[in-house]
PDB file of C-alpha atoms in Angstrom:
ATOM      1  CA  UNK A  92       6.074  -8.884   2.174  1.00 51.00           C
ATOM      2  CA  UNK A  93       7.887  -7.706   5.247  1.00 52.00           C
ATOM      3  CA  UNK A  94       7.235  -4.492   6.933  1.00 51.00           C
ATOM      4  CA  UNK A  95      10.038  -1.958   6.764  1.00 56.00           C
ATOM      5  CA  UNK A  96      10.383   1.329   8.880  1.00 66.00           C
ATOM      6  CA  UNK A  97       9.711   3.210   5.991  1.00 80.00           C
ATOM      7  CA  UNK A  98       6.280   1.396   5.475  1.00 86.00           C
ATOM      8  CA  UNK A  99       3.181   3.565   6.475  1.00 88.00           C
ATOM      9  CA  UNK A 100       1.123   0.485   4.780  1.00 92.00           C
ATOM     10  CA  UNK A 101       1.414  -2.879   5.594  1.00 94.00           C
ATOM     11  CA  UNK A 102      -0.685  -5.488   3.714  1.00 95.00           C
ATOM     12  CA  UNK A 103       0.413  -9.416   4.667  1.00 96.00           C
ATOM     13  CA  UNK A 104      -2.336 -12.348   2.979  1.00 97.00           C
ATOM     14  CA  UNK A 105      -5.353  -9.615   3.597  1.00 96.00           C
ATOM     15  CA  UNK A 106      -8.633 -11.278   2.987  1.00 96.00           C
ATOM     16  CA  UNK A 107     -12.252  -9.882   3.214  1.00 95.00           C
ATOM     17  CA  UNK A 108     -15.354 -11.651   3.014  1.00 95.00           C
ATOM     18  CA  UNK A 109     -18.755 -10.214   3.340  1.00 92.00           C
ATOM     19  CA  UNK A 110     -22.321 -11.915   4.961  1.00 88.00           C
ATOM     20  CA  UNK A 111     -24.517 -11.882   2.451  1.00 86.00           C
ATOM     21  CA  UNK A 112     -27.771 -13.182   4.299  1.00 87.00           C
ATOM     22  CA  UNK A 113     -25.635 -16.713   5.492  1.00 91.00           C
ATOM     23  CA  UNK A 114     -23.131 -16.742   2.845  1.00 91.00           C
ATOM     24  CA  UNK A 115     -19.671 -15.663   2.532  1.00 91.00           C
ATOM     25  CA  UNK A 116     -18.795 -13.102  -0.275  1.00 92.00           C
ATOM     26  CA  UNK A 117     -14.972 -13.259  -0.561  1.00 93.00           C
ATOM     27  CA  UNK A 118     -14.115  -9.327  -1.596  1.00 94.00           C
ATOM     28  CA  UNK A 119     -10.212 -10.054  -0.882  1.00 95.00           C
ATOM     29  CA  UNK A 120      -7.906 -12.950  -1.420  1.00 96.00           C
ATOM     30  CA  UNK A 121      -4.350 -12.876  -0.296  1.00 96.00           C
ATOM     31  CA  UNK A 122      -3.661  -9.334  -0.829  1.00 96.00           C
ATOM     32  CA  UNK A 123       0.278  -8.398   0.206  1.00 96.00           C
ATOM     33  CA  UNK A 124       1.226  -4.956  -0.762  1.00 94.00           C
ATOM     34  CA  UNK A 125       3.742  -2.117   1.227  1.00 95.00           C
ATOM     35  CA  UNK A 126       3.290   1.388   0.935  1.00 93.00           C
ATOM     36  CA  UNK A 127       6.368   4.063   2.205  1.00 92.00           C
ATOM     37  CA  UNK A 128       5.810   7.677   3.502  1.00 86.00           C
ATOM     38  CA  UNK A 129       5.094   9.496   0.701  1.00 86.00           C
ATOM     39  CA  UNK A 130       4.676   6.824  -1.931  1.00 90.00           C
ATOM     40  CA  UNK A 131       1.877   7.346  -4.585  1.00 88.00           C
ATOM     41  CA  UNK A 132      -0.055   3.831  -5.316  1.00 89.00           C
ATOM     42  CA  UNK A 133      -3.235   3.792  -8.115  1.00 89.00           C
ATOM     43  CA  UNK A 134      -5.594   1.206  -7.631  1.00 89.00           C
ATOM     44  CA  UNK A 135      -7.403   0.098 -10.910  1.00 89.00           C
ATOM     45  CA  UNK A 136      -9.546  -3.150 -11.832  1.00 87.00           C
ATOM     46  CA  UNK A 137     -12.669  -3.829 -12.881  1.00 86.00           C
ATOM     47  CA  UNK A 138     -15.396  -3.413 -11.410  1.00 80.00           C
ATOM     48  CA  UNK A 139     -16.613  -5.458  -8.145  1.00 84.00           C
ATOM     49  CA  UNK A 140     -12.797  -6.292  -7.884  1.00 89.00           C
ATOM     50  CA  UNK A 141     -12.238  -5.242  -4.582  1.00 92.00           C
ATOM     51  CA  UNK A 142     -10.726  -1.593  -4.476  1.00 91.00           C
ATOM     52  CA  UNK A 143     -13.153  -0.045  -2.552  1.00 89.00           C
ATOM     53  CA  UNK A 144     -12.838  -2.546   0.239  1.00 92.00           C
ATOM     54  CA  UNK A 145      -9.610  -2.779   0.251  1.00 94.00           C
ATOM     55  CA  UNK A 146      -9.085   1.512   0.037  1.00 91.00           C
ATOM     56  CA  UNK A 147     -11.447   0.868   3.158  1.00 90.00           C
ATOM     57  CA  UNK A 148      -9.384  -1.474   4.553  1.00 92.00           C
ATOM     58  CA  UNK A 149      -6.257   0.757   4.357  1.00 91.00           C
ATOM     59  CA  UNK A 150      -8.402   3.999   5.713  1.00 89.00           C
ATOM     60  CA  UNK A 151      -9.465   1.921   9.103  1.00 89.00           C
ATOM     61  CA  UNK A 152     -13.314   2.002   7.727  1.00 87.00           C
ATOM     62  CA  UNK A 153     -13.689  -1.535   8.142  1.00 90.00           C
ATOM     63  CA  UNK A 154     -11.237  -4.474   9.386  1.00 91.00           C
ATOM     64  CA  UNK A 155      -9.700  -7.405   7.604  1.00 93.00           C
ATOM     65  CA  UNK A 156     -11.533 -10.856   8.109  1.00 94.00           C
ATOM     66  CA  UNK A 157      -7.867 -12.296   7.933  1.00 94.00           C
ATOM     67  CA  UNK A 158      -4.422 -11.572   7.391  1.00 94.00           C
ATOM     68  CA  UNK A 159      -1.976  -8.765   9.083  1.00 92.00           C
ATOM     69  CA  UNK A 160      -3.089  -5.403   8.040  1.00 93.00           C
ATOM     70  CA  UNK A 161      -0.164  -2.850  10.007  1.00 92.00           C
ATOM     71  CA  UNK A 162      -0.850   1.257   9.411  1.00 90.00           C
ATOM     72  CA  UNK A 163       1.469   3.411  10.997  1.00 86.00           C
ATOM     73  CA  UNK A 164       2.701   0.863  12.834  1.00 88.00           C
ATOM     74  CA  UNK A 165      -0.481  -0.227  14.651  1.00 88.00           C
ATOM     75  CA  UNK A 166      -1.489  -3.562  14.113  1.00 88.00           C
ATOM     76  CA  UNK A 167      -5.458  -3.956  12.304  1.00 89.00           C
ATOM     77  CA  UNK A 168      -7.357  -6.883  12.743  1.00 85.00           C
ATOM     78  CA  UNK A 169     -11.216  -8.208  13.444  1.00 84.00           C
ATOM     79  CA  UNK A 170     -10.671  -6.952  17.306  1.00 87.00           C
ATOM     80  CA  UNK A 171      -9.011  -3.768  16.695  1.00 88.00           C
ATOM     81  CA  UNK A 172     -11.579  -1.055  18.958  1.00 88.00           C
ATOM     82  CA  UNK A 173     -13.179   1.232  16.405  1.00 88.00           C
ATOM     83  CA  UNK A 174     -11.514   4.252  19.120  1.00 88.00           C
ATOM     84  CA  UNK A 175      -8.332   2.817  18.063  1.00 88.00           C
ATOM     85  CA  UNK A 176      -9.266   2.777  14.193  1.00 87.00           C
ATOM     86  CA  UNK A 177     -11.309   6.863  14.838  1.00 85.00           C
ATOM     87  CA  UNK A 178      -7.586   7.831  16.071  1.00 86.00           C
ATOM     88  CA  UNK A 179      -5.648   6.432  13.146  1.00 87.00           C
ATOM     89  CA  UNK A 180      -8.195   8.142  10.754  1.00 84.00           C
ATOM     90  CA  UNK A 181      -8.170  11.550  12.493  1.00 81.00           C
ATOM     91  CA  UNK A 182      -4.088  11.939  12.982  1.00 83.00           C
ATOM     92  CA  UNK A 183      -2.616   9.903  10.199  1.00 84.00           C
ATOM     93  CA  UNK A 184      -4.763   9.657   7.448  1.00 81.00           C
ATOM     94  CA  UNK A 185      -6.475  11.365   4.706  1.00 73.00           C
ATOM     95  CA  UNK A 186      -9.629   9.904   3.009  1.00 71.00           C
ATOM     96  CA  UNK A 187     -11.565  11.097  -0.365  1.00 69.00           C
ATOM     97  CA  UNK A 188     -14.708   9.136  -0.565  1.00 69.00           C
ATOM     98  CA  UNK A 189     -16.567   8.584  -3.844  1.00 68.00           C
ATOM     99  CA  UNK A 190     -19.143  10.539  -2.039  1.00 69.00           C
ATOM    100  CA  UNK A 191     -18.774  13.714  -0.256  1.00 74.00           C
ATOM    101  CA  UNK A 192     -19.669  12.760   2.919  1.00 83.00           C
ATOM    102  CA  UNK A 193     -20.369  16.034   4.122  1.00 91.00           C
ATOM    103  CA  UNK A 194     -22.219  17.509   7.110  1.00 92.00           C
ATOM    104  CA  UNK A 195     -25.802  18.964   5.812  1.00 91.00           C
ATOM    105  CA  UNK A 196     -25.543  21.037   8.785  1.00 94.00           C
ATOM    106  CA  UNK A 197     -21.961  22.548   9.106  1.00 94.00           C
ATOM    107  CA  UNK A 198     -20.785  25.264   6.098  1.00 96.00           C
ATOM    108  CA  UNK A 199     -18.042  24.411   4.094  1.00 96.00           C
ATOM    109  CA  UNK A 200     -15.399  26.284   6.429  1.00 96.00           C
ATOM    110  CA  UNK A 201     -16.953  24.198   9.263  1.00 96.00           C
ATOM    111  CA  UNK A 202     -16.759  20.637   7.086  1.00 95.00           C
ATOM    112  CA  UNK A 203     -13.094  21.422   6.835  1.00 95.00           C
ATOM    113  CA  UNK A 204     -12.396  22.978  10.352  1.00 95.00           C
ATOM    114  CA  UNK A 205     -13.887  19.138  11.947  1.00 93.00           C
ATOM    115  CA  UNK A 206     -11.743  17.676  12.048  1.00 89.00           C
ATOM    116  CA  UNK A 207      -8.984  20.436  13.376  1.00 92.00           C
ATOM    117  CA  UNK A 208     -11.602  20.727  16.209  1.00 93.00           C
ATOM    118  CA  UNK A 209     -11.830  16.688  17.434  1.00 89.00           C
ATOM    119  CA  UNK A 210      -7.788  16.274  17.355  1.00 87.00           C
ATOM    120  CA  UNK A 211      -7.806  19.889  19.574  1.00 89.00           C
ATOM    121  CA  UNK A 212      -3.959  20.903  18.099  1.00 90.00           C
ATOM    122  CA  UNK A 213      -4.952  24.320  17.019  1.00 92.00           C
ATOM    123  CA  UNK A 214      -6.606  27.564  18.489  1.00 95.00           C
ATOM    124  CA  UNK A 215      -9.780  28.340  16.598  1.00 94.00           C
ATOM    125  CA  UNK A 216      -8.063  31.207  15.147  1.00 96.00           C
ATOM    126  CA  UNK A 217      -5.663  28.621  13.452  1.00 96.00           C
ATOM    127  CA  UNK A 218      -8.228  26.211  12.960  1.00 95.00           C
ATOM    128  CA  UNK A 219     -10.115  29.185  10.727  1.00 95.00           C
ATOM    129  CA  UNK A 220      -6.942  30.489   9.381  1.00 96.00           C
ATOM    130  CA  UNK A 221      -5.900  26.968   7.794  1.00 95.00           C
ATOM    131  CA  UNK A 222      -9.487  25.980   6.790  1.00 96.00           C
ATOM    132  CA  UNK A 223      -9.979  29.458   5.166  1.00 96.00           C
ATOM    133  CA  UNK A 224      -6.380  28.948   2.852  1.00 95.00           C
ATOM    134  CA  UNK A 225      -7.537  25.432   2.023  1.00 94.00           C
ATOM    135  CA  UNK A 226     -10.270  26.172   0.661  1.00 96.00           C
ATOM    136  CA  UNK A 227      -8.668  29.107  -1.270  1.00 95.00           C
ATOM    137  CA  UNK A 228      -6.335  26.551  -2.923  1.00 94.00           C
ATOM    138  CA  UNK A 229      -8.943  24.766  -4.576  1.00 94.00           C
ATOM    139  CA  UNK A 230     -10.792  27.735  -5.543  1.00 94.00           C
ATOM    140  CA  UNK A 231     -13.126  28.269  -2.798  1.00 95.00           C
ATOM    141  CA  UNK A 232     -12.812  30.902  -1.309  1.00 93.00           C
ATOM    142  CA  UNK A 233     -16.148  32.695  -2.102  1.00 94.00           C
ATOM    143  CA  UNK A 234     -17.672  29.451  -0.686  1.00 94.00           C
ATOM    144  CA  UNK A 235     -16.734  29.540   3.007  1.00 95.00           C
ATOM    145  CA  UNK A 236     -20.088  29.794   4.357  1.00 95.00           C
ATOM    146  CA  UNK A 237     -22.305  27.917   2.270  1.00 95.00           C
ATOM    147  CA  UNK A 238     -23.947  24.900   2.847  1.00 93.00           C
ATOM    148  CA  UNK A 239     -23.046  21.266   1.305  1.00 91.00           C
ATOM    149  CA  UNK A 240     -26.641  21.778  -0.342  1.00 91.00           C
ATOM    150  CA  UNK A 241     -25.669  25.309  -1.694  1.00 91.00           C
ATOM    151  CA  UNK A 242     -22.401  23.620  -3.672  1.00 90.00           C
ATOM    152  CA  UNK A 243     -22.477  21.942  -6.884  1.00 88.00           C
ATOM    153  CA  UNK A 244     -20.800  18.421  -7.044  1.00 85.00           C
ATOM    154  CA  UNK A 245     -18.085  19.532  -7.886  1.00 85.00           C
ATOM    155  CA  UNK A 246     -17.780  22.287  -5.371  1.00 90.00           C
ATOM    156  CA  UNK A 247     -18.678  19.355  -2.358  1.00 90.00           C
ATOM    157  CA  UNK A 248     -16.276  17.391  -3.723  1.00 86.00           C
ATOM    158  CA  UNK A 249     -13.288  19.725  -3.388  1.00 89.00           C
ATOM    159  CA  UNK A 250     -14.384  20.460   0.375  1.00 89.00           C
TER     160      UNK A 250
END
């Protein structure tokens, strides 16, 4: 598959093998696939068949053993700096993890507000303003100052 300018995604022959103790554990074998600006993709398989590595692969969380791996038109390969891969993440991608993944520490208006603060685009006024009518749109709006351990699963999941 060749990349197009309309390709946000980028997948040539991805493979990704894991050390287990001294072996190889291939998790990915040839994988091509393109994704445009704005294109919806489902992955589904059974389990152990690779989505979550490759749905890691695509969010910059980890790096393709081989193969061309393009998002947003920056190469991604074994060498790529993990700066490089933190940037990607914070300005061009979003990420919903099977877990929450949320800070114990920071409130639910400060989980969403993080990452507003490290790309430093917005007055905190703004920053506030946007977390506050997120978190309205998926109901949480009585929520804003609670703790991750103060929300049901549900409720963490929607932060």
């Amino acid at each position: 598959m060749l990349e197009t300018n309309n390709d946000i995604v980028c997948l040539q022959n991805i493979h990704k093998t894991y050390l287990l103790g001294i072996e190889g554990v291939p998790a990915l074998r040839g994988v091509s696939l393109n994704i445009k600006r704005g294109q919806w993709v489902a992955l589904y398989g059974n389990s152990g068949g690779g989505k979550t590595s490759l749905l890691n692969l695509i969010g910059t969380i980890d790096k393709p053993t081989k193969g061309h791996l393009t998002i947003c038109n920056k190469l991604i390969n074994m060498n790529t700096d993990d700066d490089i891969l933190a940037e990607i993440r914070l300005n061009h991608l979003g990420f919903v993890f099977q877990t929450f993944n949320l800070l114990g520490n920071l409130t639910a208006m400060e989980n969403v507000m993080l990452p507003m603060i490290l790309q430093g685009k917005l007055t905190s006024a703004e920053q506030r303003e946007r977390a506050i009518n997120n978190l309205k749109r998926v109901g949480l709006e009585n929520r804003l100052d609670h703790f991750p351990n103060m929300l049901s699963g549900g409720e963490q999941q929607r932060v």
